[in-house]
Tab-separated table of C-alpha atoms and ligand atoms in Angstrom:
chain	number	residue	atom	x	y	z
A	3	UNK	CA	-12.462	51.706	-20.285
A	4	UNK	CA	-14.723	49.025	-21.435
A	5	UNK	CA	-14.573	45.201	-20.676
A	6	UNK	CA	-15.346	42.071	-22.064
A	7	UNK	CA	-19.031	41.502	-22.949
A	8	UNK	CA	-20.304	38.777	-20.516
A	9	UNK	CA	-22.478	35.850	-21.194
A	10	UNK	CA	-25.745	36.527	-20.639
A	11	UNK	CA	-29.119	34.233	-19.213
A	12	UNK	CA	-32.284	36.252	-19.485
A	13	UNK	CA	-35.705	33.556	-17.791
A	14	UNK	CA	-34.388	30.810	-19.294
A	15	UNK	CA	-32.284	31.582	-22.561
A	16	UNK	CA	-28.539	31.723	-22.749
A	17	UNK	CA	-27.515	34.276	-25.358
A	18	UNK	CA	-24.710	33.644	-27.739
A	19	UNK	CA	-24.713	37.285	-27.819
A	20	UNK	CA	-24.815	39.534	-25.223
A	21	UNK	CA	-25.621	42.352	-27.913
A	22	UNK	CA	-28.790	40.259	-28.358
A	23	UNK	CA	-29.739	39.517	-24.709
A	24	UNK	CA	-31.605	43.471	-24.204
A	25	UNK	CA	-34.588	44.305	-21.852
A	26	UNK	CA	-37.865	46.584	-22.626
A	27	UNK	CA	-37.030	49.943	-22.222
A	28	UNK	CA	-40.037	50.314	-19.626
A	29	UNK	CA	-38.731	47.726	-17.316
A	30	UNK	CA	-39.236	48.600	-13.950
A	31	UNK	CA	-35.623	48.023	-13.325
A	32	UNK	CA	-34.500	50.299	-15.794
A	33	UNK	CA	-37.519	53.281	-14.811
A	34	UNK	CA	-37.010	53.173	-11.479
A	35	UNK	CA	-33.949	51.100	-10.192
A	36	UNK	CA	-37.275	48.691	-9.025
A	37	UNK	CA	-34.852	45.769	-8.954
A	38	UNK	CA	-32.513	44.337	-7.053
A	39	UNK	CA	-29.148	42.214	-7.225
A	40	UNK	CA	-25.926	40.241	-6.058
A	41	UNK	CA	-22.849	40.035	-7.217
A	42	UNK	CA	-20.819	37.110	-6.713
A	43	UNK	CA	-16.779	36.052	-7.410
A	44	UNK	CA	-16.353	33.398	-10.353
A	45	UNK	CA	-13.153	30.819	-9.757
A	46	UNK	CA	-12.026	28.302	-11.300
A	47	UNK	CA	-14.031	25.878	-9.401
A	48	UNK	CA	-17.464	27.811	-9.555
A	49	UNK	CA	-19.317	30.726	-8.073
A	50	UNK	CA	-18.877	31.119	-4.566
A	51	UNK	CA	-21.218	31.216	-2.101
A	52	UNK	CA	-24.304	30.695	-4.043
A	53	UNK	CA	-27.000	29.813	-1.469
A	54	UNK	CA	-26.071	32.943	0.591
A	55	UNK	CA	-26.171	34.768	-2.079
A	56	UNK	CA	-29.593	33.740	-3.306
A	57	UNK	CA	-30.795	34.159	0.323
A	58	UNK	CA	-29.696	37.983	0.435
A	59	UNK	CA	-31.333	38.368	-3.083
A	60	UNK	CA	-34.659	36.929	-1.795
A	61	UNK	CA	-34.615	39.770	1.666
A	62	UNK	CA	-33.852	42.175	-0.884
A	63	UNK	CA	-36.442	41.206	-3.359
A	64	UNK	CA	-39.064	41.390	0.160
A	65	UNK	CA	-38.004	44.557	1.299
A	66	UNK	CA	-38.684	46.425	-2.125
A	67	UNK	CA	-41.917	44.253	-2.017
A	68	UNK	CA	-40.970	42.034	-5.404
A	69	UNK	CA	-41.817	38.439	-5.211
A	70	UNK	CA	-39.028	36.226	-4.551
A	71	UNK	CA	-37.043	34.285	-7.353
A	72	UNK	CA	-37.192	30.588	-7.395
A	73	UNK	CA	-33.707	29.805	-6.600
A	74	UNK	CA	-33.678	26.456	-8.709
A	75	UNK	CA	-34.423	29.529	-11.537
A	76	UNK	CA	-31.303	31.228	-10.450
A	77	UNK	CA	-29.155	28.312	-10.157
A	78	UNK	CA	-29.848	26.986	-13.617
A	79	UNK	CA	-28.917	30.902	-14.866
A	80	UNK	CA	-25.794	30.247	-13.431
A	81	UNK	CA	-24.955	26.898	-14.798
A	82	UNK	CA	-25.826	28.147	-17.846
A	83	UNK	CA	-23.476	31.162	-18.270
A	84	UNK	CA	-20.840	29.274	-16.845
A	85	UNK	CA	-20.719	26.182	-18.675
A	86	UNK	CA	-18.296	26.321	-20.967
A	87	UNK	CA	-16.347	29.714	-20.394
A	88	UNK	CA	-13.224	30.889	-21.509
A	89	UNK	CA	-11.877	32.430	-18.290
A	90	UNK	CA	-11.090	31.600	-14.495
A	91	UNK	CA	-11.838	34.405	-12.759
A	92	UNK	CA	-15.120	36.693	-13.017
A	93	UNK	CA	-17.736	38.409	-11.590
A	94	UNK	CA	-21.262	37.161	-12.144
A	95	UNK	CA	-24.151	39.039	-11.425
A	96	UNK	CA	-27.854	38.497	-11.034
A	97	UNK	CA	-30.293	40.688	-11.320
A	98	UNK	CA	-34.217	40.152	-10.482
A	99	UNK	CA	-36.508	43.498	-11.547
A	100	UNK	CA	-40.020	43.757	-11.236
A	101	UNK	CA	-40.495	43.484	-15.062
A	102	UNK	CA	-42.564	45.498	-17.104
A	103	UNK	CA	-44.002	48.639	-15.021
A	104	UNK	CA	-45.253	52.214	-15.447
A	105	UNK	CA	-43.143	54.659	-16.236
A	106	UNK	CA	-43.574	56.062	-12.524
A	107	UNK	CA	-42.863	54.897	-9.153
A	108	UNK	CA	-45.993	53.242	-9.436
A	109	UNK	CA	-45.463	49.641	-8.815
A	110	UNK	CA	-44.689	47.316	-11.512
A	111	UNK	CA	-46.995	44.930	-13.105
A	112	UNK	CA	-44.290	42.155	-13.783
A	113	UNK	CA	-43.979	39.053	-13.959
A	114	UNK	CA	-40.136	40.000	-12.817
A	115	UNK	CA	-37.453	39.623	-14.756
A	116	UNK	CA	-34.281	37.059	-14.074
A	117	UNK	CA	-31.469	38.205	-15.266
A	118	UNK	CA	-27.636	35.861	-15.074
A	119	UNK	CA	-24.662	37.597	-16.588
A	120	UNK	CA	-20.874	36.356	-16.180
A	121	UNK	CA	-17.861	38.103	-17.119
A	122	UNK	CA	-13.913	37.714	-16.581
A	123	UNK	CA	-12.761	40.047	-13.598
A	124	UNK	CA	-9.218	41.184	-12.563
A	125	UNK	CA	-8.234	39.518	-9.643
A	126	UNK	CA	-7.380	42.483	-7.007
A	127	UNK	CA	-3.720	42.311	-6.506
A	128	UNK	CA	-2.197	45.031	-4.675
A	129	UNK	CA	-3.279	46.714	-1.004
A	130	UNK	CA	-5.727	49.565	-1.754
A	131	UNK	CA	-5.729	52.872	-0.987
A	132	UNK	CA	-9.480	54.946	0.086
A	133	UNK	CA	-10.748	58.064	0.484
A	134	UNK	CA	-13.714	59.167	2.651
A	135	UNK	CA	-16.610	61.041	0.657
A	136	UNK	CA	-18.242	63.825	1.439
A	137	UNK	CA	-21.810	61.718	1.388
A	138	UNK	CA	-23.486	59.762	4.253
A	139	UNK	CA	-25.352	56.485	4.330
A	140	UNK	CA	-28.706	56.868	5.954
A	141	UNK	CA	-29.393	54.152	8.477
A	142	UNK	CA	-33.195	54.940	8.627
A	143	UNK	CA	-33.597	55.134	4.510
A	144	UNK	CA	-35.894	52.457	4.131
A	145	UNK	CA	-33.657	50.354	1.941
A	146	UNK	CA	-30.633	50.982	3.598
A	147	UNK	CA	-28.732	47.896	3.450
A	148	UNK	CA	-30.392	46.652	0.568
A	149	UNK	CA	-28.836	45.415	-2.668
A	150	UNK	CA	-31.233	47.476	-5.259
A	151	UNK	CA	-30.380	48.186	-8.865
A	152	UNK	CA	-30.229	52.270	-7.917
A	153	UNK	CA	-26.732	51.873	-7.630
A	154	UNK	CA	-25.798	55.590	-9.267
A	155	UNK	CA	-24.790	57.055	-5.504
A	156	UNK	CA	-22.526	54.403	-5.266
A	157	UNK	CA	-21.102	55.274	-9.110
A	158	UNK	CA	-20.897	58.785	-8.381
A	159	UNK	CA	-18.970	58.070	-4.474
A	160	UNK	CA	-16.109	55.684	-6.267
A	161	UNK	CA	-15.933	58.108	-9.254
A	162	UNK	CA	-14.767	60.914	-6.342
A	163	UNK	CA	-12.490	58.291	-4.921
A	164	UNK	CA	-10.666	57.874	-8.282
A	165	UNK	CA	-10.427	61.515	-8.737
A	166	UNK	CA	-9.088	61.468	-5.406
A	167	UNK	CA	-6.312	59.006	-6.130
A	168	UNK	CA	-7.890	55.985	-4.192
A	169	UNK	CA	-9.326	53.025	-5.555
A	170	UNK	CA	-12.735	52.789	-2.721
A	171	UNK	CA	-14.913	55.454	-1.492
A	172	UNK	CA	-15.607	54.929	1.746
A	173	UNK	CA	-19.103	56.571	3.565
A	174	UNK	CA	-19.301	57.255	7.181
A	175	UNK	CA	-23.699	57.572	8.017
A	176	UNK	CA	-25.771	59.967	9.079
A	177	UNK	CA	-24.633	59.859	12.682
A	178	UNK	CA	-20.711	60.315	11.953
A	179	UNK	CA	-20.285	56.677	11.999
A	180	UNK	CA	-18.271	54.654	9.528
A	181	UNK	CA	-20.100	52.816	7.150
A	182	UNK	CA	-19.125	51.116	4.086
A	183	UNK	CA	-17.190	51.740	1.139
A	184	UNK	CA	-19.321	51.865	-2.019
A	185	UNK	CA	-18.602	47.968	-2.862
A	186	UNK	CA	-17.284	46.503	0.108
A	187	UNK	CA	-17.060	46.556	4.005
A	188	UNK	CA	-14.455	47.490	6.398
A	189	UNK	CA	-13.183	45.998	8.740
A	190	UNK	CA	-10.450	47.767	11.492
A	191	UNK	CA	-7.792	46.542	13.304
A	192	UNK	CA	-6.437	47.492	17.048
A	193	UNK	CA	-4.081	45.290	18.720
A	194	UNK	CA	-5.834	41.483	18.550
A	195	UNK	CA	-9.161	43.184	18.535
A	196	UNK	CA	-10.639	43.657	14.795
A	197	UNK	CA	-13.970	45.246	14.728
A	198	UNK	CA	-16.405	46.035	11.686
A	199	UNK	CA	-19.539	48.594	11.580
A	200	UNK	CA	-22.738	46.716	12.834
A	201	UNK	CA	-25.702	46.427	10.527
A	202	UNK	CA	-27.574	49.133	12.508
A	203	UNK	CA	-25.040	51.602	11.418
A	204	UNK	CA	-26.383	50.608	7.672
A	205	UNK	CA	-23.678	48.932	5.778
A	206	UNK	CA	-24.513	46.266	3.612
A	207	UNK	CA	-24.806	42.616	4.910
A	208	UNK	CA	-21.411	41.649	3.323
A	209	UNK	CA	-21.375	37.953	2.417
A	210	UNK	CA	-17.486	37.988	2.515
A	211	UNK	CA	-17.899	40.319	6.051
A	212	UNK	CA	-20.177	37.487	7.872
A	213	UNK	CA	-17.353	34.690	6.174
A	214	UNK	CA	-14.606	37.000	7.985
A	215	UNK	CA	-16.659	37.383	11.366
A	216	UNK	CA	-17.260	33.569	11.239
A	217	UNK	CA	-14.369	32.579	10.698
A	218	UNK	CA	-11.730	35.088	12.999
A	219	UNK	CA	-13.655	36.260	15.788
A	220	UNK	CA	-13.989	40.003	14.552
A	221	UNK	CA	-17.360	42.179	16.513
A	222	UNK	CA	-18.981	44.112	15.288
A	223	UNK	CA	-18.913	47.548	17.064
A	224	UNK	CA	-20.080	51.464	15.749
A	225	UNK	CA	-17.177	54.135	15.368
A	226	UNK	CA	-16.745	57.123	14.761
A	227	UNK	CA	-14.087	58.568	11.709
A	228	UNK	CA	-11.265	59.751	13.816
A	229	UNK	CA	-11.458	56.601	16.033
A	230	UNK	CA	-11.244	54.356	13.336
A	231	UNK	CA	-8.517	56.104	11.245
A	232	UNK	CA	-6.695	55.653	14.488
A	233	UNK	CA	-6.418	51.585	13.475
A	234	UNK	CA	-2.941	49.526	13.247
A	235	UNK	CA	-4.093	47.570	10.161
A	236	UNK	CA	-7.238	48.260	7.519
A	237	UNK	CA	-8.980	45.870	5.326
A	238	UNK	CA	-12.506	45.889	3.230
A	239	UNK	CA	-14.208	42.878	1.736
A	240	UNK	CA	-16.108	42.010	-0.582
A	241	UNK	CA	-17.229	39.420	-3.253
A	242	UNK	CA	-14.509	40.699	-5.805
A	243	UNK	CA	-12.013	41.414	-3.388
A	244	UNK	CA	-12.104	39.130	-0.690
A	245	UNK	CA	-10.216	40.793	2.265
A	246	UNK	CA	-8.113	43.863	0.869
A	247	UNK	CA	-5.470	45.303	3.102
A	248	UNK	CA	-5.975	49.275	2.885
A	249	UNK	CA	-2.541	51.202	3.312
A	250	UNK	CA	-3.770	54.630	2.799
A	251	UNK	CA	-7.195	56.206	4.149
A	252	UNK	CA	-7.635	60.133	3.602
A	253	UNK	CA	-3.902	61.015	4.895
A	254	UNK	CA	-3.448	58.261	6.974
A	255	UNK	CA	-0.909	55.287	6.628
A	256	UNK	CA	-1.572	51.617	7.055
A	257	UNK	CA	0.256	48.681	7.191
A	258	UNK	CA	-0.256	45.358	5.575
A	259	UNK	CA	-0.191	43.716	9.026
A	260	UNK	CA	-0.259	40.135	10.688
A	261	UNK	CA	-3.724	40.281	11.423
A	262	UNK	CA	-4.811	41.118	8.468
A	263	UNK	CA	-2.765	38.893	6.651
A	264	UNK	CA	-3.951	35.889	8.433
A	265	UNK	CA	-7.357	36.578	8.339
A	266	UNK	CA	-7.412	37.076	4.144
A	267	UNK	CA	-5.554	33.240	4.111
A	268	UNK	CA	-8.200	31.616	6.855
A	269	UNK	CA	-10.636	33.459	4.169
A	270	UNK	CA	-9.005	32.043	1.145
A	271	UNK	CA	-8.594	28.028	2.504
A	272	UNK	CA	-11.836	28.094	3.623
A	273	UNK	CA	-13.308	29.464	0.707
A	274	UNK	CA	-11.709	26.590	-1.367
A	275	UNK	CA	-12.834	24.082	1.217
A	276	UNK	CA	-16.401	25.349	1.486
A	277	UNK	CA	-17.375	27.490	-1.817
A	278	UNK	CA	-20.949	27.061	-0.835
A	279	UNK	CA	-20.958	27.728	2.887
A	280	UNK	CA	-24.319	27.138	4.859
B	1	PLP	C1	-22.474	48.655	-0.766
B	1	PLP	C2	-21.772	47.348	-0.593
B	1	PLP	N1	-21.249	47.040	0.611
B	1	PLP	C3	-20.599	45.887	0.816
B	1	PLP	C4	-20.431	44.958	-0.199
B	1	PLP	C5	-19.696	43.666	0.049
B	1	PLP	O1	-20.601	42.566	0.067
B	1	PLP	P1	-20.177	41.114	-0.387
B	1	PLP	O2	-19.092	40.660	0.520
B	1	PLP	O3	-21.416	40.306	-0.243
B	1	PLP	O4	-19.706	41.203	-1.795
B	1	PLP	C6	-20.977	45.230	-1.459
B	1	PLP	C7	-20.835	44.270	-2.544
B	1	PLP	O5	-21.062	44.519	-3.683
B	1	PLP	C8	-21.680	46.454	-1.658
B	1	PLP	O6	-22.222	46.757	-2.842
């Protein structure tokens, strides 16, 4: 299944083409996943939640020891891909690799490369159904937690998932905690009390999961699998997504509950009323 080609911003040019807009073929990026990303939602309105966004990208970039991107740089990539489009909903993602680099895990020599790409997305409709894999996120990787361009783990985990029948692949860690699902976070319900993974257990910092802790008083707390299949109501997030109400997990049954419904319209008004929160 292939989609749309987006529009694409490469340091500065806007290509009419995205058949046009390629990279070297030893970019760091592309040699050794020496990059890093985020991924954001596209409405009518705009992109949401640029600043965070650019904020996560610049930790990542300092983690994998890149410099940071300028994020006047970033923000005129994204004006620039979205001027003028021919859709209302989308997923636009930036890239930032260490440029041109060895063709080893020798660091790059750069400069690094700023990449701004914006497509039309599918808004997710229905409640979801996930499956857990039989792979573990390691909490003491050194880029656990990290948005980096070696995303094939993540390609092969929701490839089992749609095998599987489910639409997310969700990874408990090392320690027999749950995770994250390969694009999004969870988030479980028991009674009033809504709980989601903390970032020790190694999920990704989830700009959608700090919205939803902000904004409905979820904790976060560590679990273990049969624990947290034990839940009343299920939900991930995530930039596409927003909050997703899960009604099947391995062979368990969810509902779409009240507490989950709430929480995905606070998410929603707010998101409208602040689309670039602080
Ligand atoms: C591994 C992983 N976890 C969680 C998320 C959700 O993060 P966000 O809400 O910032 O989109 C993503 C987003 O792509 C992700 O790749």
């Amino acid at each position: 299944m292939s989609e749309a080609r987006p529009r694409v911003w490469i340091d500065g040019t806007l290509y009419a083409d995205a058949a046009d807009a390629t990279v070297p073929a030893d970019d760091h990026g592309l040699v050794a996943g020496d990059g890093v990303f985020e991924t954001l939602k596209i409405e009518p309105w705009g992109a949401f939640a640029i600043g965070r966004h650019v904020r996560r990208l610049e930790n990542s970039a300092k983690v994998l020891g890149l410099p940071t991107p300028e994020e006047s740089a970033v923000r005129e990539g994204i004006a620039a891909v979205l001027a003028g489009r021919d859709f209302e909903f989308g997923r636009l993602r930036i890239t930032w690799t260490g440029g041109i680099g060895p063709l080893s895990s020798n660091a790059a020599y750069g400069p690094p490369r700023l990449i701004v790409a914006a497509g039309p997305a599918a808004r997710t409709s229905e409640p979801g159904r996930i499956v857990t894999v039989p792979w573990t996120r390691n909490p003491d990787d050194p880029l656990s937690g990290i948005k980096t361009t070696s995303y094939a783990g993540n390609v092969r985990a929701l490839a089992y998932a749609h095998d599987h029948g489910a639409g997310e692949a969700l990874f408990c860690n090392t320690r027999g905690q749950v995770c994250e699902a390969s694009g999004s976070n969870i988030f479980l319900v028991f009674g009033d009390r809504v709980i989601t993974p903390t970032l020790a257990a190694g999920p990704l910092a989830g700009i959608t999961r700090a919205c939803v802790i902000e904004q409905s008083g979820a904790v976060e707390e560590d679990i273990d699998l049969a624990a947290a299949q034990r839940a009343d109501e299920v939900f991930l997030t995530g930039s596409l997504r927003d909050v997703h109400p899960i009604v099947a997990w391995d062979e368990h049954s969810y509902p779409v509950g009240p507490v989950t419904a709430a929480i995905a319209e606070e998410f929603a008004r707010r998101s409208v009323d602040e689309p670039d929160p602080a």
